[in-house]
PDB file of C-alpha atoms in Angstrom:
ATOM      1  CA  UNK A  24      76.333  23.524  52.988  1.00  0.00           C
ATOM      2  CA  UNK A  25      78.132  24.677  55.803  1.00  0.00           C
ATOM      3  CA  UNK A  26      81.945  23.344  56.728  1.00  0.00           C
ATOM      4  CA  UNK A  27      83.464  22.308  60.055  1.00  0.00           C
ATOM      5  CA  UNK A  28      86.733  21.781  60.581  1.00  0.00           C
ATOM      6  CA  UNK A  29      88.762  19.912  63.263  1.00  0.00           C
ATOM      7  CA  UNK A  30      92.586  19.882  64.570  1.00  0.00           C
ATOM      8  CA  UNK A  31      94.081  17.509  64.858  1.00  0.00           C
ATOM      9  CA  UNK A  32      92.937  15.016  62.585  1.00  0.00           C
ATOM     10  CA  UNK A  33      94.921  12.308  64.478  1.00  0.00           C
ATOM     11  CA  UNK A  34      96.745  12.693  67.966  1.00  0.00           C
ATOM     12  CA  UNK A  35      98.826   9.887  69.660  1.00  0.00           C
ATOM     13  CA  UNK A  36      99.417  10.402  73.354  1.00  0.00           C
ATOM     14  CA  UNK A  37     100.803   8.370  76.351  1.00  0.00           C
ATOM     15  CA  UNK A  38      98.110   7.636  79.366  1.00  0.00           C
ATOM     16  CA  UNK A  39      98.045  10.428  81.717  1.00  0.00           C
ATOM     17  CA  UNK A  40      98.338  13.110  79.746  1.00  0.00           C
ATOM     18  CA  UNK A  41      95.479  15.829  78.349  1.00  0.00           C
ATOM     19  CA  UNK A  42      94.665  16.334  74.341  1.00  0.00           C
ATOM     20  CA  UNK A  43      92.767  19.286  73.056  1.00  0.00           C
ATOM     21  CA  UNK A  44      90.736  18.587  70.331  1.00  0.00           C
ATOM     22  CA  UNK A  45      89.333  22.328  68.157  1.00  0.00           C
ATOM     23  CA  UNK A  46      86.545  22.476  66.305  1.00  0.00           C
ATOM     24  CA  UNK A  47      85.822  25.575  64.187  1.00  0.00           C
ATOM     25  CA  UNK A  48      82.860  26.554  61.808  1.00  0.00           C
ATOM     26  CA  UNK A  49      84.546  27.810  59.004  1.00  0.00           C
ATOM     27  CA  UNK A  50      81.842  30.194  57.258  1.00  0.00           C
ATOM     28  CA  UNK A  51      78.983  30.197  59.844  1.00  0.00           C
ATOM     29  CA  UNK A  52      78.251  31.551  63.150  1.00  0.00           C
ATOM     30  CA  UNK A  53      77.966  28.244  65.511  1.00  0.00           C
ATOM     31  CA  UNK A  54      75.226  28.673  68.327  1.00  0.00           C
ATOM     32  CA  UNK A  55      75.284  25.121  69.288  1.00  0.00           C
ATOM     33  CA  UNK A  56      78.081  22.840  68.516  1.00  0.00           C
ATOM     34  CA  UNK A  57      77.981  19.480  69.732  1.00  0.00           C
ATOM     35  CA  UNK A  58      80.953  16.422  70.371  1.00  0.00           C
ATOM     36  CA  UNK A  59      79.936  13.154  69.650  1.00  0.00           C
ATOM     37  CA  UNK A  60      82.281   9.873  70.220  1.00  0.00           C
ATOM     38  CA  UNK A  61      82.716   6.616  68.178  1.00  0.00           C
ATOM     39  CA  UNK A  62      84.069   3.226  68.953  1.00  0.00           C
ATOM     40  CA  UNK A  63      85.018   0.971  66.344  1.00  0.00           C
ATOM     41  CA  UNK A  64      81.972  -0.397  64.043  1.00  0.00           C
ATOM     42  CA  UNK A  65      79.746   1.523  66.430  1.00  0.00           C
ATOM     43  CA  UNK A  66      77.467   4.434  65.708  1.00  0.00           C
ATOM     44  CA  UNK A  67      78.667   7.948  66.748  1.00  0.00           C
ATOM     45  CA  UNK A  68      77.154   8.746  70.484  1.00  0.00           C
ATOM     46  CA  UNK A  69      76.470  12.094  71.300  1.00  0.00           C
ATOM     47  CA  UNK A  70      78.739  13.406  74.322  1.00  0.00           C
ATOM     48  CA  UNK A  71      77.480  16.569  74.876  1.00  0.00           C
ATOM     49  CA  UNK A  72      76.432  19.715  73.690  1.00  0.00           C
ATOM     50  CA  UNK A  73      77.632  22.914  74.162  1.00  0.00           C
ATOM     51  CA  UNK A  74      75.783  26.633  73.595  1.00  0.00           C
ATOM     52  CA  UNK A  75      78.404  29.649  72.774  1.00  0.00           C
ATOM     53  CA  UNK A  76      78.853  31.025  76.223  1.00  0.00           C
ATOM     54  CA  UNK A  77      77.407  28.559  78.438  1.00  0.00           C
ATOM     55  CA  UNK A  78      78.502  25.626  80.335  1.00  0.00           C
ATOM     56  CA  UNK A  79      78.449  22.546  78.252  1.00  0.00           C
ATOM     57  CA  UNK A  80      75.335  19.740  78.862  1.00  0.00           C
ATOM     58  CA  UNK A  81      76.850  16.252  78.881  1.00  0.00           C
ATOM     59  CA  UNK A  82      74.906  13.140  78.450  1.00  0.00           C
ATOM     60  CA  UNK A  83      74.788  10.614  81.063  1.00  0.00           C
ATOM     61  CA  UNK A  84      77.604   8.930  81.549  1.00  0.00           C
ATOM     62  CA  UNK A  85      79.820  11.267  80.489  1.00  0.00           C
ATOM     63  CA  UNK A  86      82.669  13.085  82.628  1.00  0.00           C
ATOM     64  CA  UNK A  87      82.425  16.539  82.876  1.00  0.00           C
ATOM     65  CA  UNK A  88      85.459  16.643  84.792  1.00  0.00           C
ATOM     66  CA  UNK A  89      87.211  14.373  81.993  1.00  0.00           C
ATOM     67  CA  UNK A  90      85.750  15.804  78.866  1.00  0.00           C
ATOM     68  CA  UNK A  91      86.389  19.491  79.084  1.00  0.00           C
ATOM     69  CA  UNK A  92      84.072  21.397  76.909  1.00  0.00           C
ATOM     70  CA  UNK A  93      84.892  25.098  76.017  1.00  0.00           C
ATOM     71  CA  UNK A  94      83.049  27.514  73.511  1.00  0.00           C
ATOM     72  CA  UNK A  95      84.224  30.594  74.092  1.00  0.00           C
ATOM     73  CA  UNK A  96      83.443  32.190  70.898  1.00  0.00           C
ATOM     74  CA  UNK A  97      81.012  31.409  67.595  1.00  0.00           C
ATOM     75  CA  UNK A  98      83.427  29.713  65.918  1.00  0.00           C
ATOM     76  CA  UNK A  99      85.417  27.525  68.126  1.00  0.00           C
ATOM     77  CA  UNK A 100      85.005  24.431  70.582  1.00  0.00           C
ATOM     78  CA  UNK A 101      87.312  22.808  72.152  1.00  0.00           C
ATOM     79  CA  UNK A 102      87.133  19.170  74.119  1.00  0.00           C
ATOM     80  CA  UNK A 103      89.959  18.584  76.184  1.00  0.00           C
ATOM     81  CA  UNK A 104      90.073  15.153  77.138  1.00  0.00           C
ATOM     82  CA  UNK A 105      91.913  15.169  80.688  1.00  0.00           C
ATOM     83  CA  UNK A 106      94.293  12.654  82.276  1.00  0.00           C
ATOM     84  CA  UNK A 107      93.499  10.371  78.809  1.00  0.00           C
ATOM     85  CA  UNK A 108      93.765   6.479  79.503  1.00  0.00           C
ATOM     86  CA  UNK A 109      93.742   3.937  76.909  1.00  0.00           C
ATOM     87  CA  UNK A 110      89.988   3.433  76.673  1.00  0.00           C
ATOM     88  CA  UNK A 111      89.494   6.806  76.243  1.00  0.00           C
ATOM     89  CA  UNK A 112      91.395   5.930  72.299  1.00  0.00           C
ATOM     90  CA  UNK A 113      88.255   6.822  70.275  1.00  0.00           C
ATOM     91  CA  UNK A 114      87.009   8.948  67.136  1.00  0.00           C
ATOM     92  CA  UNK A 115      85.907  12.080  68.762  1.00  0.00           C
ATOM     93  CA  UNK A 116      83.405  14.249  66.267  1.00  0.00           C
ATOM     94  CA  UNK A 117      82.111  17.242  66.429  1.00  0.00           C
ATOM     95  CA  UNK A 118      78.882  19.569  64.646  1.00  0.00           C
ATOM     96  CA  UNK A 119      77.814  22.504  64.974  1.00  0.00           C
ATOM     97  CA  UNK A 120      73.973  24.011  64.202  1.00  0.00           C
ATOM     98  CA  UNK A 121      73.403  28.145  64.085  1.00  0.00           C
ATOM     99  CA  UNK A 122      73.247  31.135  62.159  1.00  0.00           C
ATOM    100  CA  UNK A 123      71.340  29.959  58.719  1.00  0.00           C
ATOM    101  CA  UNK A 124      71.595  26.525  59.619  1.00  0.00           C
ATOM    102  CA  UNK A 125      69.896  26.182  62.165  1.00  0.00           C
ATOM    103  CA  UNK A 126      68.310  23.136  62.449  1.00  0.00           C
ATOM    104  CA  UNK A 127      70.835  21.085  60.048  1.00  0.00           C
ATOM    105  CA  UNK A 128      73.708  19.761  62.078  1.00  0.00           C
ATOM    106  CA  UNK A 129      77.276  19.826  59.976  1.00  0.00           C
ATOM    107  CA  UNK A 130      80.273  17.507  60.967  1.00  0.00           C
ATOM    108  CA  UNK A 131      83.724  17.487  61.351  1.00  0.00           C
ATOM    109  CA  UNK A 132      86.009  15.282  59.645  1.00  0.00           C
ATOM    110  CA  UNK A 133      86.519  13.630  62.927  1.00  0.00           C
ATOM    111  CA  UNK A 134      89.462  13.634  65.466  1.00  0.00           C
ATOM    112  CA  UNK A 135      91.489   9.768  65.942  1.00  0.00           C
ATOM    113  CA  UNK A 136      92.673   9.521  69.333  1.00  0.00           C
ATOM    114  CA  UNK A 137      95.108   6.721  70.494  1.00  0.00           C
ATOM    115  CA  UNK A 138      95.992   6.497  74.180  1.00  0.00           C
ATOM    116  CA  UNK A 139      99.170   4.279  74.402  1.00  0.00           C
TER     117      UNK A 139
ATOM    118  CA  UNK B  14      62.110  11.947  68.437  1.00  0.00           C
ATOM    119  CA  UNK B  15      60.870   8.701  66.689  1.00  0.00           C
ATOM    120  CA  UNK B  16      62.966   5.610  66.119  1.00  0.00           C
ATOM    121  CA  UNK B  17      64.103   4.503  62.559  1.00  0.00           C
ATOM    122  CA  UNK B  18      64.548   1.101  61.300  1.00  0.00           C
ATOM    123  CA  UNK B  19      67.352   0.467  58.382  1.00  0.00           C
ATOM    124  CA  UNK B  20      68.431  -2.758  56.850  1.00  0.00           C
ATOM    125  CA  UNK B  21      71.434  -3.556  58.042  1.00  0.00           C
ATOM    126  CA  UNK B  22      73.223  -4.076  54.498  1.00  0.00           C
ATOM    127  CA  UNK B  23      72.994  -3.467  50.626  1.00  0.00           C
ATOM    128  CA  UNK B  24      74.393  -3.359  47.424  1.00  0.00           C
ATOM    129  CA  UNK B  25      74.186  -1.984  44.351  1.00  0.00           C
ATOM    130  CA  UNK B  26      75.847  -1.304  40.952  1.00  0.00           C
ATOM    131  CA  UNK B  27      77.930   1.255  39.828  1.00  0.00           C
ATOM    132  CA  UNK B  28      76.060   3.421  37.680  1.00  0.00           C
ATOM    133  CA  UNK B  29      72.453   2.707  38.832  1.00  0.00           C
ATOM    134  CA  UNK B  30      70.178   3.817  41.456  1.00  0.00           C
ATOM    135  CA  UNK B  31      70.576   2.918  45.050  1.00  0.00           C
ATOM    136  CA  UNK B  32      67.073   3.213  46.900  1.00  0.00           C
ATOM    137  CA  UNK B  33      67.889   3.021  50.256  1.00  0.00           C
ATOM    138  CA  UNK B  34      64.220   2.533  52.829  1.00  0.00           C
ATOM    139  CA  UNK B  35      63.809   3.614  56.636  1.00  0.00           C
ATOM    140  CA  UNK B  36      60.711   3.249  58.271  1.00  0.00           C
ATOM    141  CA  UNK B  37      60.030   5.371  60.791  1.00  0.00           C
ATOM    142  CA  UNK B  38      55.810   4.635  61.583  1.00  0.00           C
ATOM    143  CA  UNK B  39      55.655   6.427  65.257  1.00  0.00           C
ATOM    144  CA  UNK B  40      57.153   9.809  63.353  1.00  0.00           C
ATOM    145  CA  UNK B  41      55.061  12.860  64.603  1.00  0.00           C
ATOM    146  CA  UNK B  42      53.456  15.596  62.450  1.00  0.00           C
ATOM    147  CA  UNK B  43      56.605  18.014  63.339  1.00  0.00           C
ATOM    148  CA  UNK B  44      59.444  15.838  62.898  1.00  0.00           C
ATOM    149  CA  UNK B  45      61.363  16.159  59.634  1.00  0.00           C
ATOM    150  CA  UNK B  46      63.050  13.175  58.186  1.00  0.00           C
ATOM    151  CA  UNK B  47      67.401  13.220  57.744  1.00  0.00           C
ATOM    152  CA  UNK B  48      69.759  11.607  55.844  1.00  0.00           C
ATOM    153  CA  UNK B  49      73.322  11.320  56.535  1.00  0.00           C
ATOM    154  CA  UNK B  50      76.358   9.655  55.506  1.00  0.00           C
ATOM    155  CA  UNK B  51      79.740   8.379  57.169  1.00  0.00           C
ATOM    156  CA  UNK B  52      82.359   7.323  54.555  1.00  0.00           C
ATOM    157  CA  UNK B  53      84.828   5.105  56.215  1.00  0.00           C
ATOM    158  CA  UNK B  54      87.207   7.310  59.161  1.00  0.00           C
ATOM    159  CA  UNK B  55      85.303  10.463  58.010  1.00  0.00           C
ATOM    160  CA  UNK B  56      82.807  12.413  59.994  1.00  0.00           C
ATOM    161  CA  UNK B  57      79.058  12.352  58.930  1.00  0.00           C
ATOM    162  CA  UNK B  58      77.611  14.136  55.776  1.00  0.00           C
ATOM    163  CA  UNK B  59      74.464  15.724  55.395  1.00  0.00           C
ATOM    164  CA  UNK B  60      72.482  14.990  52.692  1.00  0.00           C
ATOM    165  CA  UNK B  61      69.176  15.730  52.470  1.00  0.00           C
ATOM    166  CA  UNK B  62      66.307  16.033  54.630  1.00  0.00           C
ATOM    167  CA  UNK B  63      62.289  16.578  54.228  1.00  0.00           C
ATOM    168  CA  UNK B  64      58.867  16.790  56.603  1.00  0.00           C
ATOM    169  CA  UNK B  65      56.079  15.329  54.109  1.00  0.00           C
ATOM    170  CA  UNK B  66      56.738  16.698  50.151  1.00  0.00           C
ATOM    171  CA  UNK B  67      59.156  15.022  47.752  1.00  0.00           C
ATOM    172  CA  UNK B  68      62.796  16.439  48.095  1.00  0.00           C
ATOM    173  CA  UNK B  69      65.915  16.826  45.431  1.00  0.00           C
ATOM    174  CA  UNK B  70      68.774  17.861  45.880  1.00  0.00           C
ATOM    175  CA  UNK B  71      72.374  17.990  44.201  1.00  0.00           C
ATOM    176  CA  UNK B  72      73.321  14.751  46.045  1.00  0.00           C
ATOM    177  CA  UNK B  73      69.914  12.873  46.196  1.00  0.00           C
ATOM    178  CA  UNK B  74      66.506  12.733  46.311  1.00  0.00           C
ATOM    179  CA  UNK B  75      63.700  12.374  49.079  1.00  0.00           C
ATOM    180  CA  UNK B  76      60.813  10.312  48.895  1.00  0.00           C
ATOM    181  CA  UNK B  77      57.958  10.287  52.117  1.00  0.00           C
ATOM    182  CA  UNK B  78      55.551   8.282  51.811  1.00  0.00           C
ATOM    183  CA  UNK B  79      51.896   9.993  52.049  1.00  0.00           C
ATOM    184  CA  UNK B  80      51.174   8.488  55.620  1.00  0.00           C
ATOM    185  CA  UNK B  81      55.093   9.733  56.443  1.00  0.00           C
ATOM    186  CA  UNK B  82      55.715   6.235  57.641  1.00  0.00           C
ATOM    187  CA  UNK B  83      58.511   5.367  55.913  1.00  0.00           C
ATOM    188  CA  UNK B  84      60.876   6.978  52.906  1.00  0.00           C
ATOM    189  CA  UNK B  85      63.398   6.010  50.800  1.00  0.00           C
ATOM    190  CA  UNK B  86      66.477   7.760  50.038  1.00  0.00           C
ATOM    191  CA  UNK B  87      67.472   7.954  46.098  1.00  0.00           C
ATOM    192  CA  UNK B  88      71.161   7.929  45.039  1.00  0.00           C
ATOM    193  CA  UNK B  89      70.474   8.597  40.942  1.00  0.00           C
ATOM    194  CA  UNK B  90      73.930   6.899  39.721  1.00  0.00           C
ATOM    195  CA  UNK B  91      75.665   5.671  42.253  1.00  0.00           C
ATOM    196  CA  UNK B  92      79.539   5.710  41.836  1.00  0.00           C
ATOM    197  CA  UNK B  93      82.333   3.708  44.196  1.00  0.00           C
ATOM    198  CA  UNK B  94      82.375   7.075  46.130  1.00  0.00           C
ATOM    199  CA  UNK B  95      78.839   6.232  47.444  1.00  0.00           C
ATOM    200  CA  UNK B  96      79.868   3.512  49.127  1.00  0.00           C
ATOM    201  CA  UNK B  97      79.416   4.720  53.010  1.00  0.00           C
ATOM    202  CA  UNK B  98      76.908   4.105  56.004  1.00  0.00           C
ATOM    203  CA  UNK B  99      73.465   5.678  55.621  1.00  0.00           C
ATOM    204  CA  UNK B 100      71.760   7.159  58.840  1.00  0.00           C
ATOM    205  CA  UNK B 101      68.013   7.611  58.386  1.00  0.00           C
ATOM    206  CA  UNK B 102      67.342  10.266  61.797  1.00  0.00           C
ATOM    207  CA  UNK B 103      64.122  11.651  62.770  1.00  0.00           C
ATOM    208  CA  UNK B 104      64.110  14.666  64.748  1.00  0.00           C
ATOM    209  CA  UNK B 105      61.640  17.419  65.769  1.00  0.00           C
ATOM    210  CA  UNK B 106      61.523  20.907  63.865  1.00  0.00           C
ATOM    211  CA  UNK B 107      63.189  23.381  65.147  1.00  0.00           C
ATOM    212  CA  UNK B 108      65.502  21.179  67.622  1.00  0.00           C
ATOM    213  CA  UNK B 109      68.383  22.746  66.622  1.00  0.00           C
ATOM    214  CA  UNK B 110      69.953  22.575  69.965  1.00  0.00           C
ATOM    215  CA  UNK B 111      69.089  19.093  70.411  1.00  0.00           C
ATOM    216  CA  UNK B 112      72.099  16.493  69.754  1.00  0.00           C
ATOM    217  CA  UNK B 113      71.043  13.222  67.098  1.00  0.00           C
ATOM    218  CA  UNK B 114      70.456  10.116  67.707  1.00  0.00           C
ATOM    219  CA  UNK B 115      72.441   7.678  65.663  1.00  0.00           C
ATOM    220  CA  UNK B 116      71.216   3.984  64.786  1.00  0.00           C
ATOM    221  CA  UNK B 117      73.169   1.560  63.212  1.00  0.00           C
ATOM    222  CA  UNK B 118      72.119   2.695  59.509  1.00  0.00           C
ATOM    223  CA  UNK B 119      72.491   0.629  56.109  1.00  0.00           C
ATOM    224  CA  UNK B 120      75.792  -0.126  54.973  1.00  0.00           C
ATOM    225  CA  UNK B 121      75.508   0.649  51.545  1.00  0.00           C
ATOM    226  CA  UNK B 122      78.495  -1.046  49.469  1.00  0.00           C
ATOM    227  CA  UNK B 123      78.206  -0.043  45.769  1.00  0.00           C
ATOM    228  CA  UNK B 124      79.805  -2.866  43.132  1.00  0.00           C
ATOM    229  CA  UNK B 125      82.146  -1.876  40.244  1.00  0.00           C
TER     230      UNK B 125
END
């Protein structure tokens, strides 16, 4: 299988301030990567999904102009979660789909974010 | 893609087989059947996935039922490790760019 990685793996920030959150595929070229969000004892909710070069698609509901999605290169995505408040405290995944794999998605270990 | 329906819950002992069932009965002709896991604070894991044969794999096997209505995903020995949430997603071949579609799943809890 394929490996993702994500940094950080937990990131503590005070309301009003902006966290970057990387995701990298490791030994794969990543076409598509995608950022998914999940609440406690709730099922991961896909945010939006992002082609290498292109503007990112978000789902309804979601901020563009809150959730900054960036992937600038085959390997990396980055969500930049702007102006954070404390409901934005969430575990923010990513995937990403492409080269061999491409119609398996393969996970992150997940990003904790708590807004204080 | 189709919708999936889990049982919420299940256990099993260390050591034997967990059979976990999704039935999926609106599933089209090109939409392949995945399995994923979420251990506890960790980020999903693939596992297998299959469009109408009989799949193995290192971690588990497949099993679609002829009319593709429904399968059942085969941990051979389950260990304490299993224990996770089980995500039974259908999605359409080649929709690679398309996000998935999470349901709740089967919390699978497996007994020392």
């Amino acid at each position: 299988g394929a490996v993702v990685s994500q940094h950080p793996s937990r990131v503590i920030c005070k309301s009003g301030t902006s966290v970057k959150i990387e995701c990298r595929s490791l030994d794969f070229q990543a076409t598509t990567m995608f950022w998914y969000r999940q609440f406690p004892k709730k099922s991961l909710m896909l945010m939006a999904t992002s082609n290498e070069g292109s503007k990112a698609t978000y789902e309804q509901g979601v901020e563009k102009d809150k959730f900054l999605i960036n992937h600038a290169s085959l390997t990396l995505s980055t969500l930049t979660v702007t102006s954070a408040h404390p409901e934005d405290s969430s575990f923010y995944i990513c995937s990403a789909t492409g080269d061999r794999f491409l119609d398996t998605q393969y996970f992150g270990p997940g990003t904790r974010l708590t807004v204080l | 893609d189709a919708k999936t329906t889990q049982p919420t819950s299940m256990d099993c002992a260390e050591g034997r087989a967990a059979n976990l069932p999704c039935n999926h009965s609106t599933i089209s002709g090109n939409e392949y059947v995945y399995w994923y896991r979420q251990i506890h604070s960790q980020g999903p894991q693939y596992i297998i996935h299959g469009l109408k044969n009989n799949e193995t794999n290192e971690m588990a096997s497949l099993i679609i039922t002829e009319d593709r209505k429904s399968s059942t995903l085969i941990l051979p020995h389950a260990t304490l490790r299993d224990t996770a949430v089980y995500y039974c997603i259908v999605r359409v071949a080649g929709g690679g760019a398309d996000g998935l579609t999470f349901g709740k799943g089967t919390h699978l809890i497996i007994q020392p």
